[in-house]
CSV table of C-alpha atoms in Angstrom, one decimal:
chain,number,residue,atom,x,y,z
A,1,MET,CA,14.3,59.0,2.7
A,2,CYS,CA,13.1,62.0,0.8
A,3,CYS,CA,14.8,65.4,1.1
A,4,HIS,CA,12.2,66.6,3.5
A,5,PRO,CA,9.3,64.6,4.9
A,6,VAL,CA,6.7,67.1,3.6
A,7,LEU,CA,8.1,69.1,0.7
A,8,SER,CA,9.6,68.2,-2.7
A,9,PRO,CA,12.9,69.8,-3.6
A,10,GLU,CA,11.2,72.3,-5.9
A,11,GLN,CA,8.8,73.3,-3.1
A,12,GLN,CA,11.7,73.6,-0.7
A,13,VAL,CA,13.6,75.9,-3.0
A,14,ALA,CA,10.6,78.1,-3.9
A,15,LEU,CA,9.6,78.5,-0.3
A,16,THR,CA,13.1,79.2,0.9
A,17,LEU,CA,13.5,81.9,-1.8
A,18,ARG,CA,10.3,83.5,-0.6
A,19,SER,CA,10.7,83.1,3.2
A,20,VAL,CA,14.5,83.4,3.6
A,21,GLY,CA,15.7,85.0,0.4
A,22,GLY,CA,13.0,87.7,0.5
A,23,LEU,CA,12.3,87.3,-3.2
A,24,ARG,CA,8.8,88.2,-4.5
A,25,THR,CA,6.6,85.6,-6.1
A,26,GLY,CA,7.1,87.1,-9.6
A,27,GLU,CA,10.9,86.8,-9.2
A,28,ILE,CA,10.7,83.2,-8.1
A,29,ALA,CA,8.3,82.4,-10.9
A,30,ARG,CA,10.7,83.8,-13.5
A,31,ALA,CA,13.5,81.7,-12.0
A,32,PHE,CA,11.4,78.6,-12.4
A,33,LEU,CA,10.1,79.8,-15.8
A,34,VAL,CA,6.5,79.5,-14.8
A,35,PRO,CA,3.6,82.0,-14.6
A,36,GLU,CA,3.4,84.1,-11.4
A,37,ALA,CA,0.0,82.8,-10.6
A,38,THR,CA,1.3,79.2,-10.8
A,39,MET,CA,4.2,80.0,-8.5
A,40,GLY,CA,1.9,81.7,-6.0
A,41,GLN,CA,-0.2,78.6,-5.8
A,42,ARG,CA,2.8,76.4,-5.4
A,43,ILE,CA,4.1,78.5,-2.5
A,44,SER,CA,0.7,78.6,-0.9
A,45,ARG,CA,0.4,74.8,-1.2
A,46,ALA,CA,3.9,74.3,0.3
A,47,LYS,CA,3.0,76.5,3.3
A,48,ARG,CA,-0.3,74.6,3.8
A,49,ARG,CA,1.5,71.2,3.6
A,50,ILE,CA,4.0,72.3,6.3
A,51,ARG,CA,1.2,73.6,8.5
A,52,ASP,CA,-1.0,70.5,8.0
A,53,SER,CA,1.8,68.0,8.5
A,54,GLY,CA,2.5,69.1,12.1
A,55,VAL,CA,6.2,68.4,11.5
A,56,PRO,CA,8.1,70.7,14.0
A,57,PHE,CA,10.6,73.3,12.7
A,58,ARG,CA,14.0,72.1,13.9
A,59,MET,CA,17.4,70.9,12.8
A,60,PRO,CA,17.3,67.7,10.8
A,61,ALA,CA,18.7,64.5,12.4
A,62,PRO,CA,22.3,63.8,11.5
A,63,GLY,CA,21.3,61.1,9.0
A,64,ASP,CA,18.9,63.5,7.2
A,65,ARG,CA,21.2,66.5,6.9
A,66,ASP,CA,22.9,65.6,3.5
A,67,ALA,CA,19.5,65.1,1.9
A,68,ARG,CA,18.2,68.4,3.4
A,69,LEU,CA,21.3,70.3,2.2
A,70,ALA,CA,20.7,69.3,-1.4
A,71,ALA,CA,18.4,72.3,-2.0
A,72,VAL,CA,20.7,74.9,-0.5
A,73,PRO,CA,23.1,75.3,-3.6
A,74,HIS,CA,20.0,75.7,-5.8
A,75,VAL,CA,18.7,78.4,-3.6
A,76,LEU,CA,22.0,80.3,-3.5
A,77,TYR,CA,22.4,80.0,-7.3
A,78,LEU,CA,18.9,81.5,-7.9
A,79,VAL,CA,19.4,84.3,-5.3
A,80,PHE,CA,22.7,85.2,-7.0
A,81,GLY,CA,21.0,85.1,-10.4
A,82,GLU,CA,18.3,87.5,-9.3
A,83,GLY,CA,20.9,89.8,-7.8
A,84,TYR,CA,23.2,89.7,-10.8
A,85,THR,CA,20.4,90.3,-13.4
A,86,ALA,CA,17.2,91.5,-11.7
A,87,THR,CA,14.0,90.3,-13.3
A,88,ALA,CA,11.9,93.2,-11.9
A,89,GLY,CA,12.3,96.7,-10.7
A,90,THR,CA,14.3,99.7,-12.0
A,91,ARG,CA,17.8,98.3,-11.2
A,92,LEU,CA,19.3,95.7,-13.5
A,93,PHE,CA,21.9,94.7,-10.8
A,94,ARG,CA,21.0,94.1,-7.1
A,95,GLY,CA,24.5,94.1,-5.7
A,96,GLU,CA,23.5,93.4,-2.1
A,97,LEU,CA,21.6,90.3,-3.1
A,98,ALA,CA,24.4,88.9,-5.3
A,99,ALA,CA,27.0,89.7,-2.6
A,100,GLU,CA,24.9,87.9,0.1
A,101,ALA,CA,24.5,84.8,-2.1
A,102,ILE,CA,28.3,84.8,-2.7
A,103,ARG,CA,28.9,85.2,1.1
A,104,LEU,CA,26.5,82.4,1.9
A,105,ALA,CA,28.0,80.1,-0.8
A,106,ARG,CA,31.5,80.7,0.6
A,107,THR,CA,30.3,79.9,4.1
A,108,LEU,CA,28.6,76.8,3.0
A,109,HIS,CA,31.6,75.7,1.0
A,110,ARG,CA,33.9,76.3,4.0
A,111,LEU,CA,31.6,74.4,6.4
A,112,LEU,CA,31.3,71.5,4.1
A,113,ALA,CA,35.1,71.4,3.5
A,114,VAL,CA,35.7,71.2,7.3
A,115,ARG,CA,33.0,68.5,7.6
A,116,ALA,CA,34.5,66.5,4.7
A,117,HIS,CA,38.0,66.9,6.2
A,118,LEU,CA,36.8,65.5,9.5
A,119,LEU,CA,35.0,62.7,7.8
A,120,GLU,CA,38.1,61.9,5.8
A,121,MET,CA,40.3,61.9,8.9
A,122,SER,CA,37.9,59.5,10.7
A,123,GLY,CA,37.5,57.4,7.6
A,124,ASP,CA,41.3,57.2,7.1
A,125,ALA,CA,41.8,56.1,10.7
A,126,ALA,CA,39.2,53.4,10.3
A,127,GLY,CA,40.4,52.6,6.8
A,128,ARG,CA,44.0,52.0,7.9
A,129,GLY,CA,42.8,49.4,10.3
A,130,ARG,CA,40.5,47.8,7.8
A,131,CYS,CA,42.5,48.1,4.6
A,132,THR,CA,46.2,48.2,5.3
A,133,GLY,CA,46.4,44.5,5.8
A,134,ARG,CA,45.8,44.0,2.1
A,135,ARG,CA,49.1,45.7,1.2
A,136,PRO,CA,52.1,43.5,0.7
A,137,GLY,CA,54.4,43.9,3.7
A,138,ALA,CA,51.8,45.7,5.7
A,139,ARG,CA,52.4,43.7,8.8
A,140,THR,CA,56.2,44.5,8.8
A,141,ALA,CA,55.9,48.1,7.6
A,142,SER,CA,57.0,50.9,9.9
A,143,PRO,CA,54.2,52.9,11.6
A,144,SER,CA,55.1,56.0,9.6
A,145,SER,CA,54.5,54.3,6.3
A,146,ALA,CA,50.9,53.6,7.3
A,147,THR,CA,50.1,57.3,7.3
A,148,SER,CA,52.0,58.1,4.0
A,149,THR,CA,49.7,58.8,1.1
A,150,ALA,CA,51.8,56.6,-1.2
A,151,ALA,CA,51.5,53.7,1.3
A,152,ARG,CA,47.7,53.9,1.6
A,153,PRO,CA,45.7,51.2,-0.1
A,154,ALA,CA,43.5,52.0,-3.1
A,155,CYS,CA,40.3,51.7,-1.1
A,156,ASP,CA,38.2,54.8,-0.6
A,157,THR,CA,37.9,55.6,3.1
A,158,ARG,CA,36.8,59.2,2.9
A,159,GLY,CA,33.3,58.4,4.0
A,160,PRO,CA,29.9,59.0,2.3
A,161,ASP,CA,30.3,62.8,2.0
A,162,ALA,CA,33.6,62.8,0.1
A,163,GLY,CA,32.2,64.2,-3.1
A,164,MET,CA,30.0,66.7,-1.3
A,165,VAL,CA,32.5,69.6,-1.3
A,166,ARG,CA,33.3,69.3,-5.0
A,167,GLY,CA,29.5,69.4,-5.7
A,168,ALA,CA,28.9,72.4,-3.5
A,169,ALA,CA,30.9,74.8,-5.6
A,170,LYS,CA,29.4,73.7,-8.9
A,171,ARG,CA,26.4,75.2,-10.6
A,172,PRO,CA,23.4,73.2,-9.4
A,173,GLY,CA,21.8,71.0,-12.1
A,174,GLY,CA,18.6,69.0,-12.2
A,175,SER,CA,15.1,70.2,-12.5
A,176,VAL,CA,15.1,72.7,-9.6
A,177,GLY,CA,14.9,76.2,-11.0
A,178,ALA,CA,15.8,75.2,-14.5
């Protein structure tokens, strides 16, 4: 499934920067390296697509959350960039904007770390039942050895989001905002 049933990742980022980040169209255009008029049209089309789709504004279903979170690091990176080196106005540095992007990135990282830890714990519990039988001597091992890191099998039981936390702290790549 796509990141959002209506908007492309680029549209999500641009509209979020405008609606939530409070950036002006010219600032967003400079982040995307496009003319201001082009970005204005893109934002207008994104708003129109949302309105015309009839998709209600609500939290995504649990299965869609990871795809929907994909645009968030891009937004935070671009908000920080605009705060660190302002592209318009009389001030070169917009400390409040950079500080807010850092605060939100730390919050996101902390929430994803907790989520990854919970998924890892549930995956480990399921994985021990599924994978420990492959170890030599697994049926005669003491219960404490099943929870030891050294005694665990080489199978990955951390769940589908295991790499998410590592990726949340990195500079976002891809075509969004580049």
